[in-house]
Short mmCIF file of C-alpha atoms in Angstrom, two decimals:
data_model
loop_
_atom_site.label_atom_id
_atom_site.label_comp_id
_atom_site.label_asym_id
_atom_site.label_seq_id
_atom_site.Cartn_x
_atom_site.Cartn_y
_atom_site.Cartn_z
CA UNK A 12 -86.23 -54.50 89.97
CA UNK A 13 -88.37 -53.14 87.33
CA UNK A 14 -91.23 -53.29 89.89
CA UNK A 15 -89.61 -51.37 92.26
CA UNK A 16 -88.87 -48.25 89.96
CA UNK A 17 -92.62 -48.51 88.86
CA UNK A 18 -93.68 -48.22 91.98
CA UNK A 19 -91.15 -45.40 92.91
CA UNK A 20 -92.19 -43.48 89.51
CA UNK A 21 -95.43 -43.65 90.61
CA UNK A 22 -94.91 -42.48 93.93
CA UNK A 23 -93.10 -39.76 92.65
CA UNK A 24 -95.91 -38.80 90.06
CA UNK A 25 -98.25 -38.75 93.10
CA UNK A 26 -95.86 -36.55 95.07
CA UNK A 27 -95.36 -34.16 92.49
CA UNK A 28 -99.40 -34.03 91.75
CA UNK A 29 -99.67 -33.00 95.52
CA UNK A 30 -97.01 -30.35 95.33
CA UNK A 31 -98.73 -28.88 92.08
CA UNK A 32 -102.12 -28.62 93.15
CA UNK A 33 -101.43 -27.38 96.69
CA UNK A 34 -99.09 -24.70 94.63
CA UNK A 35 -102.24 -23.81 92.41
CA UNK A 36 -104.39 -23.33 95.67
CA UNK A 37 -101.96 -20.97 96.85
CA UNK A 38 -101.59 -19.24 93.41
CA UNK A 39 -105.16 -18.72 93.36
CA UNK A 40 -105.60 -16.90 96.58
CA UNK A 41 -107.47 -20.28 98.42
CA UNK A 42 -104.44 -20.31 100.98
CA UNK A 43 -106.91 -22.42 103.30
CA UNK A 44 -106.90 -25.47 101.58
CA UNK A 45 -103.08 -24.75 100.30
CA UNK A 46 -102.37 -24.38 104.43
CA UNK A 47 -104.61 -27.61 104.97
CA UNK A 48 -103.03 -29.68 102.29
CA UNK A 49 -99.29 -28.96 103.48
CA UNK A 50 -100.16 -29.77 106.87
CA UNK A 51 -101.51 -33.07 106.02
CA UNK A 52 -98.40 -33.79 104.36
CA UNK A 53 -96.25 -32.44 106.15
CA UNK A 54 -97.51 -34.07 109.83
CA UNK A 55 -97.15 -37.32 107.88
CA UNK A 56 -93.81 -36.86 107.88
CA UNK A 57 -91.95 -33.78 108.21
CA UNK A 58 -88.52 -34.70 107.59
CA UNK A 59 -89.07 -36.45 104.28
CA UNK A 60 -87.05 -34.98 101.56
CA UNK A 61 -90.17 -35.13 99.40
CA UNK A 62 -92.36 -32.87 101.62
CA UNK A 63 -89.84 -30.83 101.64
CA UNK A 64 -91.76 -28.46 99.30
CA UNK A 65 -94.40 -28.51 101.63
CA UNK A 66 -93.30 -26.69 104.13
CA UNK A 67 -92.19 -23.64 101.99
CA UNK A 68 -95.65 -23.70 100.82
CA UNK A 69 -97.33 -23.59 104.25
CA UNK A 70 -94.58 -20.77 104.87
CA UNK A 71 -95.51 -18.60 102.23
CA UNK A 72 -99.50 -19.75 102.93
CA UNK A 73 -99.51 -18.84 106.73
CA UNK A 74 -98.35 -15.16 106.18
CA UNK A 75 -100.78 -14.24 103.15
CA UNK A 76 -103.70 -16.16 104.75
CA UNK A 77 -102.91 -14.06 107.99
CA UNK A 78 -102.40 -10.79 105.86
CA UNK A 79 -105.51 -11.21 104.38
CA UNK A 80 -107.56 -11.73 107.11
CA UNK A 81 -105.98 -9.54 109.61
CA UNK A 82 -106.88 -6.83 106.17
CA UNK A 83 -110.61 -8.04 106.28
CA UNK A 84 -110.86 -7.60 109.71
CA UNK A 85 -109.50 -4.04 109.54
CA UNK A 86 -111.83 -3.12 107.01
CA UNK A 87 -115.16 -4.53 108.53
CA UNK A 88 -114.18 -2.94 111.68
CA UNK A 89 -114.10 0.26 110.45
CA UNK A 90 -117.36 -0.44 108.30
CA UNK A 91 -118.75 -0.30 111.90
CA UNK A 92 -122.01 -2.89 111.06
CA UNK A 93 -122.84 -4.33 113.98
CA UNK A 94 -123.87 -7.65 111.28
CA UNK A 95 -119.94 -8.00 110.78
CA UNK A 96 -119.59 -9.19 113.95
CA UNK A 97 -120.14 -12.70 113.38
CA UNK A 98 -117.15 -12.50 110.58
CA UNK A 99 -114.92 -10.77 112.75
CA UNK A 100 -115.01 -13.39 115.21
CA UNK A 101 -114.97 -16.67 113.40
CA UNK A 102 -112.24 -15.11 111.52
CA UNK A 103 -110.26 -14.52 115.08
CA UNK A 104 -110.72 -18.20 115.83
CA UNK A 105 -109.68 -19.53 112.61
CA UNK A 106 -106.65 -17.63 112.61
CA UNK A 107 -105.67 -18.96 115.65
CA UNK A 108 -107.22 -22.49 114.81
CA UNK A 109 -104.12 -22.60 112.01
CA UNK A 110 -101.62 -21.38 114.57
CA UNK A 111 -102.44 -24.50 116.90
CA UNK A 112 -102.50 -27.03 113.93
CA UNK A 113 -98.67 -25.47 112.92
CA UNK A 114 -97.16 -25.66 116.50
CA UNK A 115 -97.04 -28.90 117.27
CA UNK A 116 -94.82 -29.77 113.66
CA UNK A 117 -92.11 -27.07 114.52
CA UNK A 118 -89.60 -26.61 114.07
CA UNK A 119 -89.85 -27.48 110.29
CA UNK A 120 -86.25 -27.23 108.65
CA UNK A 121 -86.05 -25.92 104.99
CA UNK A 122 -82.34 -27.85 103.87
CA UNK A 123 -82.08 -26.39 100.92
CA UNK A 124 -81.91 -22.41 102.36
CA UNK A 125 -80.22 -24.17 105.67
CA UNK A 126 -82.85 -22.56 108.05
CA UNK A 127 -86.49 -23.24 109.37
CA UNK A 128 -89.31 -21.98 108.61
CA UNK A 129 -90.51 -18.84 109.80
CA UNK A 130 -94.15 -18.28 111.42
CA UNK A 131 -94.93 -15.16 112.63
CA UNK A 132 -97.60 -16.04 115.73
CA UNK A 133 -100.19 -14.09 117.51
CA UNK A 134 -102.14 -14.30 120.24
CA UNK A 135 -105.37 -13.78 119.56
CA UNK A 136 -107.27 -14.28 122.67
CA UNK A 137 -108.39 -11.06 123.77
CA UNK A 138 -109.68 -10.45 120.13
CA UNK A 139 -111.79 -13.50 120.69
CA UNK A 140 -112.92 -12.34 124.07
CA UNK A 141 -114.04 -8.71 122.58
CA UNK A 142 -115.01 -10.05 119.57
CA UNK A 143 -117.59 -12.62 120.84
CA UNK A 144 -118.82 -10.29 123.94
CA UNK A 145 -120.12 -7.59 120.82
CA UNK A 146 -121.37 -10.88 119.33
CA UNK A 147 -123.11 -11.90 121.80
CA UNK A 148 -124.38 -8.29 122.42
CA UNK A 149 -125.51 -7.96 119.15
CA UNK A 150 -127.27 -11.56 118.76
CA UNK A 151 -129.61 -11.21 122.03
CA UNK A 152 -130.67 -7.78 121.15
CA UNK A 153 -131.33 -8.64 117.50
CA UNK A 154 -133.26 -12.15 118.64
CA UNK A 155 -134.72 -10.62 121.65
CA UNK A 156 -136.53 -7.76 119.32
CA UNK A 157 -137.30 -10.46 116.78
CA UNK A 158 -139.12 -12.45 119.40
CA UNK A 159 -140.96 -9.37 120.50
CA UNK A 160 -142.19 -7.69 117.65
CA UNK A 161 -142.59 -11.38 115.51
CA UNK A 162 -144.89 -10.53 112.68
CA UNK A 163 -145.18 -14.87 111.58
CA UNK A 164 -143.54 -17.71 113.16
CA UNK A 165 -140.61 -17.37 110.90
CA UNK A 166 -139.57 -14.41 112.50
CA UNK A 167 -139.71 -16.85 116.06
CA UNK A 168 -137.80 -19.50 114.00
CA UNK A 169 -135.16 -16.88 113.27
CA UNK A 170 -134.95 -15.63 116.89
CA UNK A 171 -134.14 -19.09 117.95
CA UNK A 172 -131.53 -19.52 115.83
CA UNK A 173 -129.67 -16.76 117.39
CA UNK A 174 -130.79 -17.54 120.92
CA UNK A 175 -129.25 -21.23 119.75
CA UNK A 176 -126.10 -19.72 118.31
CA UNK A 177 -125.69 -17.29 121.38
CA UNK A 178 -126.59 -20.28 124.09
CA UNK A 179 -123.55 -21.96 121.76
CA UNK A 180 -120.89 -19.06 122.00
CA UNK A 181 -121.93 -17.69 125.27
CA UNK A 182 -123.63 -20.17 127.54
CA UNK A 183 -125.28 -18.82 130.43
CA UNK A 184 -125.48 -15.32 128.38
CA UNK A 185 -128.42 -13.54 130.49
CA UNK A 186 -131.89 -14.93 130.10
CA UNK A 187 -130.83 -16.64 126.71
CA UNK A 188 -132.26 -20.07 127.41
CA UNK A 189 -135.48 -19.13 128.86
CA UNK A 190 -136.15 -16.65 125.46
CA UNK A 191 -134.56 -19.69 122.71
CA UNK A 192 -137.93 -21.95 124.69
CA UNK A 193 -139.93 -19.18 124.35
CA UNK A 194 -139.56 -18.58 120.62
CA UNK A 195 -139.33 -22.51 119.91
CA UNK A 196 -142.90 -22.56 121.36
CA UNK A 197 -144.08 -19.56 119.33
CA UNK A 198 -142.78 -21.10 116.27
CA UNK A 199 -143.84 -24.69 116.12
CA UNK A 200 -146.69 -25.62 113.81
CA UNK A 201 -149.26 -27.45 115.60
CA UNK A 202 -151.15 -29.90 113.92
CA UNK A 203 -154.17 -31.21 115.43
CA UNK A 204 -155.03 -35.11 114.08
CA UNK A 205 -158.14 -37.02 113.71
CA UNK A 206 -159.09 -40.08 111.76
CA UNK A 207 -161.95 -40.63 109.98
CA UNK A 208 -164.18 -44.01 109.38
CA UNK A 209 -165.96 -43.15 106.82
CA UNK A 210 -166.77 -46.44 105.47
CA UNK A 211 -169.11 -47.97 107.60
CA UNK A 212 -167.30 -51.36 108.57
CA UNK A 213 -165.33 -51.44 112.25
CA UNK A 214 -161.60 -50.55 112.48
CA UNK A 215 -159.88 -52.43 114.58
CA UNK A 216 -159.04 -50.47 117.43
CA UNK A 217 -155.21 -51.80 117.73
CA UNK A 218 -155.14 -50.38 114.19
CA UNK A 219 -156.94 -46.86 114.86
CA UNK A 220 -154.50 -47.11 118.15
CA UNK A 221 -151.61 -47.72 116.56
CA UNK A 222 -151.53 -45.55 113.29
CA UNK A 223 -152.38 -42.76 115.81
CA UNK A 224 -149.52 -43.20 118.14
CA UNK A 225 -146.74 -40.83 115.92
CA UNK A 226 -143.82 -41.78 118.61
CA UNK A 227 -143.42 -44.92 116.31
CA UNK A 228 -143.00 -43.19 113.23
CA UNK A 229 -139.31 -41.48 114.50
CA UNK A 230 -141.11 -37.81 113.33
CA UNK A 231 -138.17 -35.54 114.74
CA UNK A 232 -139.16 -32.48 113.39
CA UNK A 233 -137.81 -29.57 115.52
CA UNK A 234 -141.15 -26.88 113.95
CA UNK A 235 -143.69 -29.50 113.46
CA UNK A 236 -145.30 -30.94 116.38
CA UNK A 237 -148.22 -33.35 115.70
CA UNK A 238 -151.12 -34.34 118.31
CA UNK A 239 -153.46 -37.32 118.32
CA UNK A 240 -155.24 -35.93 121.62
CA UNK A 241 -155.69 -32.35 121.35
CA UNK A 242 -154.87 -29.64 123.75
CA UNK A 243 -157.56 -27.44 124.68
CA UNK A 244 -154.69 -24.34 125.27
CA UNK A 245 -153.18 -24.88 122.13
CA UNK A 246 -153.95 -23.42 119.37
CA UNK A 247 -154.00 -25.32 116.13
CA UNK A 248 -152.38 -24.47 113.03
CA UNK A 249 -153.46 -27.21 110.97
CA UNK A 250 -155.15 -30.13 110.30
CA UNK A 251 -154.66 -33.44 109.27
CA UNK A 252 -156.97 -36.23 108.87
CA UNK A 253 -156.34 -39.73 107.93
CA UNK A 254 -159.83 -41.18 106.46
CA UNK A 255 -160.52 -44.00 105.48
CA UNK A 256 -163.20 -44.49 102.83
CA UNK A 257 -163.00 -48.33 101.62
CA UNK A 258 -162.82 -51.37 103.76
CA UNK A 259 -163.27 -54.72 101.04
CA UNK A 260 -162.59 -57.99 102.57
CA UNK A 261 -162.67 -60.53 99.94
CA UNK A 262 -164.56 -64.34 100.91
CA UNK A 263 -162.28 -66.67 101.78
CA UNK A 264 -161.76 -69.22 98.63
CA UNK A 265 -159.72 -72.68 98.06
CA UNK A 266 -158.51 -72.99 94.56
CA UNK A 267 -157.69 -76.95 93.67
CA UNK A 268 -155.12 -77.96 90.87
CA UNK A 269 -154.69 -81.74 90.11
CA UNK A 270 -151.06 -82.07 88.67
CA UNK A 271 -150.57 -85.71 87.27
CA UNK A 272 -147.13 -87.07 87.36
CA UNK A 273 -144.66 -89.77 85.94
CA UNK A 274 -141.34 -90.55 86.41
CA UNK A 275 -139.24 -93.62 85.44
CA UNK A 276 -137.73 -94.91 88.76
CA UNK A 277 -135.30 -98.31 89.04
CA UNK A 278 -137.02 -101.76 90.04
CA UNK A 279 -134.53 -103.85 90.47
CA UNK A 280 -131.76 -104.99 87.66
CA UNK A 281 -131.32 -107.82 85.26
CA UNK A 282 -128.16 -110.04 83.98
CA UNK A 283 -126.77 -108.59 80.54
CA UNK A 284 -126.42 -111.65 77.95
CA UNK A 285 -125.12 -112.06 75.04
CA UNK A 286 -127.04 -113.29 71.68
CA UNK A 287 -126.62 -116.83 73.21
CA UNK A 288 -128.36 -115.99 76.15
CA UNK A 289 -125.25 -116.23 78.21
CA UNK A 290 -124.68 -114.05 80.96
CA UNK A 291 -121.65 -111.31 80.07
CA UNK A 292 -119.07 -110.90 82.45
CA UNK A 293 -117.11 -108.21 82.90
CA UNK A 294 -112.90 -108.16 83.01
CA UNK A 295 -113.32 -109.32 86.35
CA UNK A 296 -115.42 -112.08 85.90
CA UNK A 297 -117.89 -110.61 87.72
CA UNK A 298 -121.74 -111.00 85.80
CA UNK A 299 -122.82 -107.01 84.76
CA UNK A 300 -125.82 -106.04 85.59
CA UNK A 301 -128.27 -103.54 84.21
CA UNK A 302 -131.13 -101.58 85.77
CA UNK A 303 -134.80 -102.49 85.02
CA UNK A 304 -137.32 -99.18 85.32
CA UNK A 305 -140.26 -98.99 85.84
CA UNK A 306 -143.03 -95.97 85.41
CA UNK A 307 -144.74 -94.68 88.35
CA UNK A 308 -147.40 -92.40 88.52
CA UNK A 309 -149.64 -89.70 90.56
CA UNK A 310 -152.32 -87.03 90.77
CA UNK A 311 -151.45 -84.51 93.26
CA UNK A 312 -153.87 -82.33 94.54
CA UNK A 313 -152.60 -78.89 95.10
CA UNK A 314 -155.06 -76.35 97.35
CA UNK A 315 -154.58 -72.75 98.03
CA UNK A 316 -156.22 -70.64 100.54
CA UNK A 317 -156.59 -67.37 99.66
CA UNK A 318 -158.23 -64.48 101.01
CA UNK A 319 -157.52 -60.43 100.56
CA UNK A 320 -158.30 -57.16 102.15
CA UNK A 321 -157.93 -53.33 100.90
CA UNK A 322 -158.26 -50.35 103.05
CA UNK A 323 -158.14 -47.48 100.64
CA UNK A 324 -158.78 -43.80 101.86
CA UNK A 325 -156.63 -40.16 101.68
CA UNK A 326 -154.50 -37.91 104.31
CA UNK A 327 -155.84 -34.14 103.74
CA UNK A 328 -154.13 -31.49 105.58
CA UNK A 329 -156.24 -28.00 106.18
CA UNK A 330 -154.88 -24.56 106.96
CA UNK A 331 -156.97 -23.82 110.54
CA UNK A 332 -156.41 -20.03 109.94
CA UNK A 333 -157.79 -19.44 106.27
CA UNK A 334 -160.13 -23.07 106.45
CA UNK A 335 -158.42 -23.67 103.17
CA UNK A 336 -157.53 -27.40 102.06
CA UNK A 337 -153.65 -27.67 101.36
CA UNK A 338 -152.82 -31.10 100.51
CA UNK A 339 -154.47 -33.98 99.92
CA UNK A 340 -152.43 -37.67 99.42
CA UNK A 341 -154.31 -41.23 98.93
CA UNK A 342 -153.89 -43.44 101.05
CA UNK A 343 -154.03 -47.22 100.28
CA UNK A 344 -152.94 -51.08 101.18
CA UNK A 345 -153.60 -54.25 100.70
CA UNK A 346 -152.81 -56.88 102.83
CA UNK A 347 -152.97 -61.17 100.91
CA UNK A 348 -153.61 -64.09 103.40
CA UNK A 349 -152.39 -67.10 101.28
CA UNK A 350 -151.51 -70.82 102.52
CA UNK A 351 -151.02 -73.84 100.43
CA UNK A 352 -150.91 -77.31 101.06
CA UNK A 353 -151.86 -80.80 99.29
CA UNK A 354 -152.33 -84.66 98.89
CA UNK A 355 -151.62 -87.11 96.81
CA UNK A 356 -153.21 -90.83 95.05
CA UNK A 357 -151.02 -92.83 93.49
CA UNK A 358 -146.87 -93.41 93.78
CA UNK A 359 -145.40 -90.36 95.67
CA UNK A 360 -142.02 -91.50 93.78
CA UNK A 361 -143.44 -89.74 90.93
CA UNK A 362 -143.48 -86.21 92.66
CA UNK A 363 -140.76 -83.95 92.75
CA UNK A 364 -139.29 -82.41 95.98
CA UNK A 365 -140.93 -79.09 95.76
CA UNK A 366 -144.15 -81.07 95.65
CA UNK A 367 -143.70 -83.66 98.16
CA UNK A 368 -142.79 -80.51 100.73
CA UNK A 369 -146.10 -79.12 100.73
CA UNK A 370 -147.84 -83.14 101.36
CA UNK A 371 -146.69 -81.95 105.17
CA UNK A 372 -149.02 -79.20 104.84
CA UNK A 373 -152.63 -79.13 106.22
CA UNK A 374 -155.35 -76.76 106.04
CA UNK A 375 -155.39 -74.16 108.56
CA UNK A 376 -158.39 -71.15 109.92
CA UNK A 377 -158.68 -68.52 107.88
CA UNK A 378 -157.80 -64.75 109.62
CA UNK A 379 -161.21 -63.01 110.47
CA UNK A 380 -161.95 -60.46 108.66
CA UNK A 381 -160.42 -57.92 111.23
CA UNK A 382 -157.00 -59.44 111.29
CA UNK A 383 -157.08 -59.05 107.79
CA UNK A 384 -157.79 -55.53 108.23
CA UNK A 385 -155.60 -54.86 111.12
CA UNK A 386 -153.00 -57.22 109.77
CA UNK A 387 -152.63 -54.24 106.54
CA UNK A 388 -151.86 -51.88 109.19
CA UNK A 389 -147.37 -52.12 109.02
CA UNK A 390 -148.25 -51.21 105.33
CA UNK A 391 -150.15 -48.30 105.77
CA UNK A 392 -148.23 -46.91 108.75
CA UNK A 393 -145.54 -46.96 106.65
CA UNK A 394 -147.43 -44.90 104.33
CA UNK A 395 -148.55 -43.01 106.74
CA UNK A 396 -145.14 -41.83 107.77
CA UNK A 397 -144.18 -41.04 104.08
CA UNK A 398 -146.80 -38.72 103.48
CA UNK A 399 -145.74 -36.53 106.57
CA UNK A 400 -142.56 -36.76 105.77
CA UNK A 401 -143.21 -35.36 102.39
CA UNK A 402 -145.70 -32.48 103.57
CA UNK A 403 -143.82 -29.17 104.36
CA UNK A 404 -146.21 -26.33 105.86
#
């Protein structure tokens, strides 16, 4: 019982915490989240006395939220900037947005005044329709002279923006797609790429192949457009050039470590006796016996192949237009071929577990030195990737 009032008081608490802070919202002029926090409520369920509250709330909500905005509308159409237009029409389409999300809970009945709540609706269609026609209007003219008279690819960034909004609102508007390609063209940054061997040892050509081929690094960069083979009608905005000024390939080496080893292991057992040198039985009658141990032992011979390989070097990215270096990031990996195995001589009781695992180990080749070098290449791709991820032109 006293489990069940804690929970209700609780409950209660929360329901109350609702009602106050959706009250505060609507006290404080933000009638969109007081409209959005009654409605969740409310469609939860709308006859439960303790949303009752609620509904008054999205009453009163509704008509000052509409007020408002029908107000603002007023006022920006009069203001006559051709600008306002986007406001005017997302404001059209939220309004009726709330009127849609209200219609399907009515009728909502207010017990305490005996009567339902009272929502004044509109239809707000043809407001849309006007409203997004001058928007439309306004956005191709605006992006089309942007995309004319573009001083700096920004400006083509910006006229794509509204071609993308307009191709959004009004799809099909006029000539809108072919002008949004148009300006996406003008306002990528092309970035010719070229590596560099600058350090007189062979790159594998998997590797040179592979850190040049940019669909594996998932680049989706809608302004940035990078290219390995360059296009003689395109022109370059940048640079970048991965090159590579160290290529050390360490000799390949065996270390040896003898580990000697003892362990006491059970040989056998013995009859206990007393201090008569009779055998002692236990309750059973049955003679106890006790485990004789003996110490075994063995040099294990542990052997590790090793052999290393850094490719160090540096990304630089150059400005095309003013021949001016930007940015320049090292670039560097390291890539560790190690295997271990071993033998024994003596008892292999002696050696523990760990040990006698690597007894069904042999030696095996060691990597040329081009695998090693080629093998470092998932490191430095991955590199690779972060430094153009990083660089903003």
């Amino acid at each position: 019982m006293k489990k069940s009032l804690l929970g209700i008081s609780i409950l209660f608490l929360i329901s109350c915490g609702g009602v106050k802070k959706t009250q505060e919202a609507l006290n404080t002029g933000n009638y969109h989240n007081a409209i959005n926090k009654a409605i969740k409520n409310i469609a939860d369920n709308k006859t439960k006395k303790g949303n009752q509250p609620y509904i008054a709330l999205l009453e009163e909500a509704f008509l000052k939220n509409t007020e408002r905005e029908l107000n603002e509308i007023s006022y920006l159409e009069k203001e006559g900037n051709p600008s306002n237009y986007e406001k005017i029409y997302n404001t059209y389409n939220n309004l009726k947005t709330i009127q849609e999300r209200i219609k399907p809970l009515l009728p909502l009945r207010i017990y305490d005044e005996n009567r339902n709540a009272q929502f004044s609706f509109n239809n707000y269609d043809a407001k849309i329709i006007t409203s997004k026609n001058k928007l439309s209007d306004y956005l191709y003219t605006n992006a089309s002279s942007l995309l004319s008279n573009a001083l700096q690819k920004e400006d083509y960034r910006k006229a794509y923006e509204d071609f993308s909004y307009l191709n959004k609102i009004s799809p099909g508007y006029s000539d809108c797609r072919s002008k949004m390609e148009e300006a996406h063209a003008k306002g990528i940054d092309y970035v010719k790429v070229s590596l560099l061997n600058d350090t007189e040892k062979i790159i594998p050509a998997r590797l040179e192949e592979e850190l040049l081929n940019f669909d594996t690094y998932g680049l989706n960069n809608l302004w940035t457009e990078y290219h390995t083979k360059p296009i003689n009608k395109v022109r370059y905005d940048y640079e970048m050039q991965v090159a590579f000024r160290n290529i050390n390939v360490s000799p390949e080496q065996v270390k040896e470590k003898q580990i000697i080893k003892e362990k006491q292991i059970k040989d056998g057992y013995r009859y206990a006796v007393d201090t008569n040198g009779n055998v002692v039985k236990d309750s059973l009658g049955n003679k106890i016996k006790i485990d004789k141990f003996k110490t075994v032992k063995c040099n294990f011979y542990q052997f590790t192949q090793f052999k290393a390989a850094q490719v160090t070097g540096n990304v630089s990215f150059t400005d095309l237009n003013t021949k001016q270096l930007i940015n320049s990031y090292p670039l560097a990996s390291e890539f560790i071929f190690e295997h271990i195995y071993a033998n024994y001589d003596g008892d292999k009781r002696a050696l523990d577990n760990d040990l006698v695992s690597l007894l069904n180990l042999a030696a095996v080749p060691f990597p040329t030195n081009e695998n090693m070098v080629y093998d470092s290449g998932e490191d430095l791709k991955a590199k690779l990737k972060g430094i153009i991820t990083q660089q903003h032109f």
